[in-house]
Short mmCIF file of C-alpha atoms and ligand atoms in Angstrom, two decimals:
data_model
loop_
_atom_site.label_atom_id
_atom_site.label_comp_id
_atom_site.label_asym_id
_atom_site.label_seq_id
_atom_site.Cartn_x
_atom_site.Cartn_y
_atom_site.Cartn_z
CA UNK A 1 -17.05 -11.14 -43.05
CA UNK A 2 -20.54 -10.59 -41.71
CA UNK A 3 -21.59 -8.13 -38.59
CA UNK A 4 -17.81 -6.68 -38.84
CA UNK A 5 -19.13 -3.50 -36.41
CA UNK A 6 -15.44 -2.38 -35.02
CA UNK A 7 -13.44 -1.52 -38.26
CA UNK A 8 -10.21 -1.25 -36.13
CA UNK A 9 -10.03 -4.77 -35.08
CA UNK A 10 -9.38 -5.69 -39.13
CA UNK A 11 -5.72 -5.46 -39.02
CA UNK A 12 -5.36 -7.07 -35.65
CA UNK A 13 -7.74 -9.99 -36.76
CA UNK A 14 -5.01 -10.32 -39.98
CA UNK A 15 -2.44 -11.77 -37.82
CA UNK A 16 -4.78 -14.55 -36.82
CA UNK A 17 -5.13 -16.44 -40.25
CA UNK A 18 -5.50 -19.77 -38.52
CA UNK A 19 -8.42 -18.85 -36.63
CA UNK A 20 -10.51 -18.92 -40.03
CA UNK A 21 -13.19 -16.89 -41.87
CA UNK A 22 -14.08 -13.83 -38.91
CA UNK A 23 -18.31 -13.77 -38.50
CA UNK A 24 -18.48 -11.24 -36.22
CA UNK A 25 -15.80 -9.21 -33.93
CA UNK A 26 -18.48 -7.53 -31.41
CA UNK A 27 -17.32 -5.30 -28.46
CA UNK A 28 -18.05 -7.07 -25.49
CA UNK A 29 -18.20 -7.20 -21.44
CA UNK A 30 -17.56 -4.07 -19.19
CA UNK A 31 -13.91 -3.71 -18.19
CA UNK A 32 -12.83 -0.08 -17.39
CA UNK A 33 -9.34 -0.60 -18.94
CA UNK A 34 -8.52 -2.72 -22.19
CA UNK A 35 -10.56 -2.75 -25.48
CA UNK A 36 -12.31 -6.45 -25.28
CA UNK A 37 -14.12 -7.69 -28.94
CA UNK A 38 -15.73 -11.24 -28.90
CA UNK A 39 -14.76 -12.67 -32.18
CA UNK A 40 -16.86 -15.39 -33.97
CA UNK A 41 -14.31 -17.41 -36.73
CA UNK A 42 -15.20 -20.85 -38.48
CA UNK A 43 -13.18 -22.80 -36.12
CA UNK A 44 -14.42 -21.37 -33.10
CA UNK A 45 -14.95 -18.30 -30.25
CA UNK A 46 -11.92 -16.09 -29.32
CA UNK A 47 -11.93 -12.65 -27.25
CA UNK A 48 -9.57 -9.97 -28.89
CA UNK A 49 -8.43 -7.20 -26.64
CA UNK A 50 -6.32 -3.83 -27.79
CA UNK A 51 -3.88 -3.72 -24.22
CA UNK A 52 -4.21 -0.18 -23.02
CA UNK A 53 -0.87 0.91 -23.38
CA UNK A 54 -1.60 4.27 -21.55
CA UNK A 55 -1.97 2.10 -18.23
CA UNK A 56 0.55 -0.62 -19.20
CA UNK A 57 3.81 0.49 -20.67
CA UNK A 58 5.25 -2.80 -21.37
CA UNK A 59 2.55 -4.74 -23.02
CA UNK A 60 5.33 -7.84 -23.83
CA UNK A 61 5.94 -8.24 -20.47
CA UNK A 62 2.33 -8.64 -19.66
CA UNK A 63 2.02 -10.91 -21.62
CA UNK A 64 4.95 -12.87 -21.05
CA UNK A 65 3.75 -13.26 -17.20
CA UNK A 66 0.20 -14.16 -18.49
CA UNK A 67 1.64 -17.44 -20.46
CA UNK A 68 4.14 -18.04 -17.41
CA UNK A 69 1.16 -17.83 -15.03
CA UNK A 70 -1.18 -19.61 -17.40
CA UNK A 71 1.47 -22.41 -17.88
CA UNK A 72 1.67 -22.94 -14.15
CA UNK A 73 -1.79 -23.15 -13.57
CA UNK A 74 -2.56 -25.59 -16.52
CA UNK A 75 0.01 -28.25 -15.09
CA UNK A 76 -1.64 -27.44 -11.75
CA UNK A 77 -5.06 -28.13 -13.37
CA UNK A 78 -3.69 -31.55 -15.17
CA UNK A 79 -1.58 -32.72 -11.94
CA UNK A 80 -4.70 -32.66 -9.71
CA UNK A 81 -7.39 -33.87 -13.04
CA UNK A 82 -8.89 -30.36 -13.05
CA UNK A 83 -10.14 -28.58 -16.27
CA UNK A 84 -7.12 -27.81 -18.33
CA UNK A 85 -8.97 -25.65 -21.19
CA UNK A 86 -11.23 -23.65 -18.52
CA UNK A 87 -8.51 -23.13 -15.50
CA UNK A 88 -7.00 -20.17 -16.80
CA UNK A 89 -6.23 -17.97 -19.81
CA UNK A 90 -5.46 -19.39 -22.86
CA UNK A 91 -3.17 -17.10 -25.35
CA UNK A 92 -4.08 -17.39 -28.85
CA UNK A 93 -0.97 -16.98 -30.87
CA UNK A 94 -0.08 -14.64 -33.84
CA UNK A 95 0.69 -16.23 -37.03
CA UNK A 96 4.27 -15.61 -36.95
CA UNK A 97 4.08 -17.59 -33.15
CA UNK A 98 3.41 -14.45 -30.75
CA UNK A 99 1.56 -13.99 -27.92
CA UNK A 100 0.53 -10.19 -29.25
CA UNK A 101 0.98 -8.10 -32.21
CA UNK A 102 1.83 -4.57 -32.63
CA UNK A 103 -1.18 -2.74 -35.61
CA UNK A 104 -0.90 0.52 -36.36
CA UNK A 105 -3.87 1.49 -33.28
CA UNK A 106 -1.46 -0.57 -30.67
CA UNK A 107 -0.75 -3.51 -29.34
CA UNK A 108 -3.22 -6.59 -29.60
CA UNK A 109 -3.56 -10.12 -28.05
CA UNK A 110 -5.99 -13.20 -28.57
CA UNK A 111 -7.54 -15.76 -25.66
CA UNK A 112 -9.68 -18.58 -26.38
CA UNK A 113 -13.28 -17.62 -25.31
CA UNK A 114 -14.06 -19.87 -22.11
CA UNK A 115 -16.70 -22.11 -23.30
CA UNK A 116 -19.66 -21.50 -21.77
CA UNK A 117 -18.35 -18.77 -19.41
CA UNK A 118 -19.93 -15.87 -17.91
CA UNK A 119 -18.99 -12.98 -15.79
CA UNK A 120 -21.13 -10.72 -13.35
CA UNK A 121 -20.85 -7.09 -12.32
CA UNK A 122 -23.18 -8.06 -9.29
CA UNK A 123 -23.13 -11.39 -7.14
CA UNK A 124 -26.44 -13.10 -7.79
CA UNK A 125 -26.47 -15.11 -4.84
CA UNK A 126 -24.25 -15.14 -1.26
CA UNK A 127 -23.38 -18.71 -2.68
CA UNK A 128 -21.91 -17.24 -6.21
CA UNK A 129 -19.77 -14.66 -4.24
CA UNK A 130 -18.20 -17.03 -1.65
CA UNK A 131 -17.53 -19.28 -4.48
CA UNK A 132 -15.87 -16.49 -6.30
CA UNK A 133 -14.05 -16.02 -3.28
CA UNK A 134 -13.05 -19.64 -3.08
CA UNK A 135 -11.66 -19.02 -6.87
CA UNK A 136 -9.32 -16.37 -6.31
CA UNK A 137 -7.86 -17.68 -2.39
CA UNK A 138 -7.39 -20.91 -4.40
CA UNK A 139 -5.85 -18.28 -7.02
CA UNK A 140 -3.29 -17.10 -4.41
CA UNK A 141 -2.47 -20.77 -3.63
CA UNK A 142 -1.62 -22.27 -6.97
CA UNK A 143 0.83 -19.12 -7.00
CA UNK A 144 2.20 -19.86 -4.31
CA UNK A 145 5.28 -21.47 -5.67
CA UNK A 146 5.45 -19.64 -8.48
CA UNK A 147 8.89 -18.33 -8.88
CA UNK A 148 7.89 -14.37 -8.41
CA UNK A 149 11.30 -13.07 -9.12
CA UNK A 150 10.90 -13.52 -12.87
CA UNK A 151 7.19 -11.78 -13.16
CA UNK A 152 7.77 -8.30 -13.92
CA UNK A 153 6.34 -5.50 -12.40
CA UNK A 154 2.78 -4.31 -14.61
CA UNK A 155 2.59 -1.19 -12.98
CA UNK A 156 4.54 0.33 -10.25
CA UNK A 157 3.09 0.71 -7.24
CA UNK A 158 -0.17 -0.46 -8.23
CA UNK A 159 -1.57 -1.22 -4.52
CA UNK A 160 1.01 1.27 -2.95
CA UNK A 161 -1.43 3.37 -1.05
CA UNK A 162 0.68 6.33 0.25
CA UNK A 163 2.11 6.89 -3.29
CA UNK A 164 -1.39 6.66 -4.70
CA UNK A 165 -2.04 9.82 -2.43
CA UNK A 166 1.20 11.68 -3.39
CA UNK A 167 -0.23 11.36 -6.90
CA UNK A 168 -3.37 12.27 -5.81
CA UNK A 169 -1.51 15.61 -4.22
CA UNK A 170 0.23 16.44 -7.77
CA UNK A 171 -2.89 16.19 -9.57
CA UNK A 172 -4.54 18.55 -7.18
CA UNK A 173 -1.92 21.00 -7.43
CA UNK A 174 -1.86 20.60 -11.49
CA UNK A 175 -5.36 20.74 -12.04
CA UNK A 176 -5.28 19.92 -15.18
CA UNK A 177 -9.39 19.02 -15.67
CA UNK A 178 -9.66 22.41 -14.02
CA UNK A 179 -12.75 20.42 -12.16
CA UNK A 180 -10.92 20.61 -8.66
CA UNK A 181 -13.52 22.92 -7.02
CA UNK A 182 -16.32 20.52 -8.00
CA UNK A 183 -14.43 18.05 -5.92
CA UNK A 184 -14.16 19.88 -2.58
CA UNK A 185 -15.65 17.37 0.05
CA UNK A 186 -14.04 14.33 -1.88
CA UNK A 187 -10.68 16.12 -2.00
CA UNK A 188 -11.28 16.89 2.41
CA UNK A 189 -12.56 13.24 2.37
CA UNK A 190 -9.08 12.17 1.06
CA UNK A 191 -7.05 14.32 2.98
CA UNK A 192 -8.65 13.17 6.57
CA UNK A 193 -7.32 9.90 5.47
CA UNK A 194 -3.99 10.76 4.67
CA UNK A 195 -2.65 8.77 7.58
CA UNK A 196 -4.71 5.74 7.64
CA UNK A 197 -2.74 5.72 3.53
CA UNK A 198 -0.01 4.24 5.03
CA UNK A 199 -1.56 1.44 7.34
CA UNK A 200 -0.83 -1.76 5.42
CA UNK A 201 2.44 -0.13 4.13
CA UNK A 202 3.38 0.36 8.01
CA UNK A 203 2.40 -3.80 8.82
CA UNK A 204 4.18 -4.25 5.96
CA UNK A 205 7.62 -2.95 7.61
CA UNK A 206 6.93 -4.48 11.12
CA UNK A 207 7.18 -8.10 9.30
CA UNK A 208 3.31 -8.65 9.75
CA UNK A 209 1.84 -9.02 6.21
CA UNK A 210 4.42 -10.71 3.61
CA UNK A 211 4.50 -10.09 -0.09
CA UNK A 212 2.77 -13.06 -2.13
CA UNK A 213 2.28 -13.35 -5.85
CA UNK A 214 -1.28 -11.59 -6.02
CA UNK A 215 -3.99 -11.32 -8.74
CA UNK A 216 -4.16 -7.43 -7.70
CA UNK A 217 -7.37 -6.53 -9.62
CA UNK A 218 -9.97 -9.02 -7.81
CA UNK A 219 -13.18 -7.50 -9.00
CA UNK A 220 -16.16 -9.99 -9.71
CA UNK A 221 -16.33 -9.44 -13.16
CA UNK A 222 -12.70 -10.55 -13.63
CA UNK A 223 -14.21 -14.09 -12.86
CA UNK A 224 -15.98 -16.37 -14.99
CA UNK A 225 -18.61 -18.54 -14.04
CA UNK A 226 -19.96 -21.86 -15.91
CA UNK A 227 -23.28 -20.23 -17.40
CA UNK A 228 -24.71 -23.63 -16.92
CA UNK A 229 -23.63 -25.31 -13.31
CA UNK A 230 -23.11 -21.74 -11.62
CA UNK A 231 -19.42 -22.75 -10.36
CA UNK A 232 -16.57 -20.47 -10.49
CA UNK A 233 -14.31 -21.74 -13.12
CA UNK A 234 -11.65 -19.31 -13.58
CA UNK A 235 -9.69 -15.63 -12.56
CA UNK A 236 -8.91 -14.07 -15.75
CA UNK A 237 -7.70 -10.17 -16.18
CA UNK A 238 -4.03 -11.35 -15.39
CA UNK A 239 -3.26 -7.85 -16.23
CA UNK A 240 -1.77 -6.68 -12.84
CA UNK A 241 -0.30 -10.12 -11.37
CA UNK A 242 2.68 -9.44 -9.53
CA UNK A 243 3.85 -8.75 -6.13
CA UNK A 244 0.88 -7.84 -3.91
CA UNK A 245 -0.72 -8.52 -0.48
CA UNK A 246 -3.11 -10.87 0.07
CA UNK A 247 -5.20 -8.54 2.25
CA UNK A 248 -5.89 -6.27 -0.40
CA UNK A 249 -6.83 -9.49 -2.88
CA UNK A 250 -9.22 -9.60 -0.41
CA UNK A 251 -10.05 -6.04 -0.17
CA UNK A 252 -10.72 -5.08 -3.89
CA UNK A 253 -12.78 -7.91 -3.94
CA UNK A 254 -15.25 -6.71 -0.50
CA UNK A 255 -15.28 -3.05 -2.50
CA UNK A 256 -16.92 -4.33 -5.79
CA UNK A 257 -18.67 -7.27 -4.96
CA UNK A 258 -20.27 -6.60 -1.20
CA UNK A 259 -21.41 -2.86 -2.09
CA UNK A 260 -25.25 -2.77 -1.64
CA UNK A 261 -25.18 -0.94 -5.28
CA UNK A 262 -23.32 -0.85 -8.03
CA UNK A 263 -19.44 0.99 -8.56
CA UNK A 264 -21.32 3.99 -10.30
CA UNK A 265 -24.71 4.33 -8.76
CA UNK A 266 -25.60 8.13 -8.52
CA UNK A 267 -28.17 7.64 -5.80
CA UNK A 268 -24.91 7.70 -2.58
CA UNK A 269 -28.00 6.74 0.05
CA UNK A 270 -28.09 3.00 -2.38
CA UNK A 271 -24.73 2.37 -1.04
CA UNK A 272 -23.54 0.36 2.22
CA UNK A 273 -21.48 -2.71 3.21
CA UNK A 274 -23.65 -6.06 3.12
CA UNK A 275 -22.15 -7.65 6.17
CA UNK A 276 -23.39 -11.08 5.02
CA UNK A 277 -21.58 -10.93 1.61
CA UNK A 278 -18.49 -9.48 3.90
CA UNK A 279 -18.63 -12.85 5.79
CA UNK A 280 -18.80 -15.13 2.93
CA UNK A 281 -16.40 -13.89 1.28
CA UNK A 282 -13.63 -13.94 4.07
CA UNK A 283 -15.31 -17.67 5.02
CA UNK A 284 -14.48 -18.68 0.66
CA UNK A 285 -11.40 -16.69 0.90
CA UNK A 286 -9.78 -17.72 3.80
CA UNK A 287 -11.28 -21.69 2.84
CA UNK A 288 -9.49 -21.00 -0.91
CA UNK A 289 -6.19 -20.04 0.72
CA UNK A 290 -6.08 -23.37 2.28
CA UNK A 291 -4.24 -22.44 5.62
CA UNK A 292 -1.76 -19.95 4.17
CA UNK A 293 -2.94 -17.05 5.21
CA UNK A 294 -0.97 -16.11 8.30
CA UNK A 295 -2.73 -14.98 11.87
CA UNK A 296 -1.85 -11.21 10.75
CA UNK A 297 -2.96 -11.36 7.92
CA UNK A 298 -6.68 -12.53 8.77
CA UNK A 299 -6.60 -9.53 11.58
CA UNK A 300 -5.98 -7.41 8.64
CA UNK A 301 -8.55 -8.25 6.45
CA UNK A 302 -10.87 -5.42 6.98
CA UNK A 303 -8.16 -2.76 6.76
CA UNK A 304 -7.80 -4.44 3.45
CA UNK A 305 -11.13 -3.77 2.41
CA UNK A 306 -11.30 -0.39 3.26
CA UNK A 307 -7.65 0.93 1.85
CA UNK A 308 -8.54 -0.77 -1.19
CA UNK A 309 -12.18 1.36 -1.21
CA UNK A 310 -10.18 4.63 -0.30
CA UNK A 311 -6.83 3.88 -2.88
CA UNK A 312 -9.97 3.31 -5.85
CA UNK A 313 -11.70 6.06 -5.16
CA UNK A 314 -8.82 8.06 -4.83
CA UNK A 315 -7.25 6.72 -8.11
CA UNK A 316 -11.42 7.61 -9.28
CA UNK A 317 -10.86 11.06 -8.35
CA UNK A 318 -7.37 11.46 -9.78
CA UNK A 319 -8.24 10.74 -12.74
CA UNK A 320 -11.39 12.98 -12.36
CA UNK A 321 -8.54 15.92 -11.20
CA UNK A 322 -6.35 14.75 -14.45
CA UNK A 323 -9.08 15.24 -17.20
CA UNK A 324 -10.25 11.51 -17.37
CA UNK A 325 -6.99 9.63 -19.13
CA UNK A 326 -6.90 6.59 -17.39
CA UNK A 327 -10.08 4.73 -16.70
CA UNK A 328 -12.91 4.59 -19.38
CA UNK A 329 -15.78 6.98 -18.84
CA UNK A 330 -19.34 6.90 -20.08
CA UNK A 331 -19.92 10.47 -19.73
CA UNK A 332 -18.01 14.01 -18.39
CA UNK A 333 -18.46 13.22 -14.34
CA UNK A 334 -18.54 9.42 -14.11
CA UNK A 335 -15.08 9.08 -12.38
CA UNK A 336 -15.99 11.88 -9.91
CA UNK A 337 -19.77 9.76 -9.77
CA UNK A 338 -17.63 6.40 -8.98
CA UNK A 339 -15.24 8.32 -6.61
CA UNK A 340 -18.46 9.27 -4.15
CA UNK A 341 -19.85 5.68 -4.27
CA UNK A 342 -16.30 4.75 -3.18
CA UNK A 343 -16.38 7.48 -0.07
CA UNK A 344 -19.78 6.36 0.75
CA UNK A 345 -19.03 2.77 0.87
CA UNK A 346 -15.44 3.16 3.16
CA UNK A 347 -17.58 5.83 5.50
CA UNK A 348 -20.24 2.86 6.13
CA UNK A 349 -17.28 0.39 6.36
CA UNK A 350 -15.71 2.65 9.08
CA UNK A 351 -18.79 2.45 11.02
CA UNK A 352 -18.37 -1.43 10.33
CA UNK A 353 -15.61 -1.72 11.59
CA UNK A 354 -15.96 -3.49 14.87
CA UNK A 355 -18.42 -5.58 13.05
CA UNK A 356 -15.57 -6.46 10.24
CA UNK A 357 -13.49 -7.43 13.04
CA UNK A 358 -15.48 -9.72 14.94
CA UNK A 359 -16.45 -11.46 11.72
CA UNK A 360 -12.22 -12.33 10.89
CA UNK A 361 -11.84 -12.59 14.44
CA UNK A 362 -13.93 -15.87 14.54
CA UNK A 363 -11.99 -17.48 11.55
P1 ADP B 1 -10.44 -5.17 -18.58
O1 ADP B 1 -9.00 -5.22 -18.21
O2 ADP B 1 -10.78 -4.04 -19.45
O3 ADP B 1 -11.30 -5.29 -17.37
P2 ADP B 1 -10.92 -8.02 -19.01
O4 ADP B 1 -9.71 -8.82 -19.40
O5 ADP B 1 -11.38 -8.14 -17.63
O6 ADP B 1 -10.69 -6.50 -19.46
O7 ADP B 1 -12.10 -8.46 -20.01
C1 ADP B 1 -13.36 -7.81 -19.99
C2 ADP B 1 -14.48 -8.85 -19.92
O8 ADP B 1 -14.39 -9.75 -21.04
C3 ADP B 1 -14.45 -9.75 -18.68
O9 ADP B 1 -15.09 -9.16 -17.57
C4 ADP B 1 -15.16 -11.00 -19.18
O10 ADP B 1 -16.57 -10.82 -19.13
C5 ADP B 1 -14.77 -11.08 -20.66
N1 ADP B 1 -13.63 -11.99 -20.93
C6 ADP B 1 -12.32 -11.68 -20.93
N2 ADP B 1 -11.56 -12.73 -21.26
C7 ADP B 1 -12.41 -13.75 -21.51
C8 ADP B 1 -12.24 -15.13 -21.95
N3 ADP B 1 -11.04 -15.64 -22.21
N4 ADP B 1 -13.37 -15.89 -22.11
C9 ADP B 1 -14.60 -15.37 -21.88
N5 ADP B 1 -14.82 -14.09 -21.47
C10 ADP B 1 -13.75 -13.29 -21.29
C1 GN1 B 2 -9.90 -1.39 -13.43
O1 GN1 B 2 -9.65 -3.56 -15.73
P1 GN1 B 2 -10.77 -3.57 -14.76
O2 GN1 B 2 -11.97 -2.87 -15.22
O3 GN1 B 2 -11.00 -5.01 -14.31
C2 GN1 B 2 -8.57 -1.16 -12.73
C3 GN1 B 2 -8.67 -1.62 -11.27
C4 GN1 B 2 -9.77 -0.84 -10.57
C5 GN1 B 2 -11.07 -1.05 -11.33
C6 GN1 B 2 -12.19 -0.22 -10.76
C7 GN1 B 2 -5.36 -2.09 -14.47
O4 GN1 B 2 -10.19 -2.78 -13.46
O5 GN1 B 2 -7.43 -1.37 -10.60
O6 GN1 B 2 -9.91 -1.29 -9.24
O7 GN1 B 2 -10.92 -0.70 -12.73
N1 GN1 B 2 -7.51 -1.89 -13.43
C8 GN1 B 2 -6.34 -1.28 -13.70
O8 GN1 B 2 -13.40 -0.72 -11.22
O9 GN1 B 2 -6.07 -0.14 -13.35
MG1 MG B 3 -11.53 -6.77 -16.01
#
């Protein structure tokens, strides 16, 4: 083995004999959650990720609706001539015929690398985000018959809003960082919102926005791109896939990818909706649903955006509160850093508001 740099993927890498001599196993894109190694072997390109089992507690099961899903979309992909190998995911398996093994630093899985793929943490063009938009509407409609009783549930109340903000209470009161008092406007910020929490939850109950088989984690980087043509070729991060609204699909998507600066900027003034990248990607998202998007839901497509802006940088500042134990940091105040961007962005979106609307209104 050559250019071996992360010692711990060794005994992972052992269970994957029949992927050949390693050549390098190199740490590799910028997810805030799983441990992702690009892995060079004789026969080919692989990415190797350690699941984070602090965030998901039943790693099988995650894994077992990412080869469900995957299977679904591949005979998708061959029914309608499409790109088997690059539609979707492709699980590696173990040795022994698994779709993960358990090391003694946790639990590990393999995908073939897309060929040729790449992924951005900032839409190059207006063209490159609605297509990105196009991907994951068209995401939500290959799911659409998928049988959603027998995905389980990644994480409880991922995109439940109102319990996101009782957790956000408990950490508070715990304190356990001891940083609340360095937090003072973001905790007010939160609290002002406490009853816009419970918006989509509330359309929810009135029969207005259904539960769908959702992607729930729609950020840009968790889409590849064909390095060479530019065109969106897959979703990946199947992670979170499970019951979900399509509005806040949508939403995380408009809070990543339509931010004038980037998740983490320090400089809050950098920071605004881009109305333009708002429209195209409700134009791609709305085009990629391919008419199943009900009236309702399309009204609530800005509310989407912004609960999905306040629930992140709430779940930012939680783990800020909690001493920094769920999302990866790069240094002591990066979640409380990510938190304000998140503020600033839903305070210019609430001044956008009317704009938002107009712009949905129209589709
Ligand atoms: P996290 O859950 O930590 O965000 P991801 O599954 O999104 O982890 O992977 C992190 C990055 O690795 C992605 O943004 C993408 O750039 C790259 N990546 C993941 N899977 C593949 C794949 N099968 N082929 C090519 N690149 C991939
Ligand atoms: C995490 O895994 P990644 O980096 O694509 C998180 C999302 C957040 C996002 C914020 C499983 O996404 O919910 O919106 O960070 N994923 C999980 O950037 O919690
Ligand atoms: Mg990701």
């Amino acid at each position: 083995m050559s250019n071996f740099n992360f010692e711990q993927t060794k005994s992972a890498l052992a269970a994957y004999t029949s992927i050949g001599n390693i050549h390098s196993a190199d740490g590799y894109g910028s997810g805030h959650i799983n441990g992702t190694f690009k892995v060079v072997s004789d026969k080919g390109i692989y990415i190797l990720q350690r699941i984070n089992d602090y965030v998901f507690k039943d790693p099988r099961g995650v894994m077992n609706n990412i080869c469900a899903v995957g299977e679904h979309l591949r005979k998708k992909a061959a029914a309608s001539g499409g790109d088997v190998e690059r539609c979707t995911l492709n699980v590696v398996l173990t040795d022994s015929g698994e779709s993960l093994v358990e090391t003694e630093n946790g639990f590990w899985r393999m995908y073939e690398f897309v060929r040729d793929s790449v992924s951005y943490d900032l839409a190059n063009s207006i063209e490159d985000f609605k297509s990105s938009a196009r991907a994951f509407g068209n995401f939500q409609r290959l799911l659409a018959d998928f049988p959603a009783e027998t995905l389980c549930e990644p994480i409880k109340d991922f995109h439940n809003t109102p319990v996101r903000y009782e957790n956000f209470l408990a950490a508070l009161k715990a304190n356990k960082s001891g940083r609340a008092d360095n937090a003072a406007a973001e905790i007010a910020f939160v609290k002002e919102r406490a009853d816009f929490a419970r918006v989509l939850q509330e359309a929810h109950e009135r029969g207005e926005l259904p539960l769908r088989v959702t992607h729930n984690d729609t950020k840009l980087n968790n889409i590849l791109f064909d390095k060479n043509t530019g065109e969106a070729l897959c979703v990946i991060d199947l992670d979170t896939i499970g019951p979900g609204f399509s509005v806040t699909d949508f939403g995380d998507a408009i809070r990543f990818g339509a931010n004038t600066a980037a998740e983490d900027e320090k400089d809050v003034s950098k920071v605004s909706l881009d109305l333009e990248l708002f429209k195209a990607y409700a134009e791609g998202f709305i085009e990629g649903c391919d008419g199943r998007l009900e009236e309702d839901e399309i009204k609530l497509l800005p509310e989407g955006a912004m609960m999905m802006t306040f629930e992140c940088g709430m779940r930012f500042l939680t783990d800020y509160l909690d001493g920094d134990v769920y999302f990866h940091t790069d240094y002591p105040e990066h979640n409380l850093v990510r938190c304000r961007t998140q503020f600033a962005l839903l305070a210019d979106m609430e001044r956008k508001k009317a704009q938002m609307d107009a712009i949905c209104a129209r589709k």
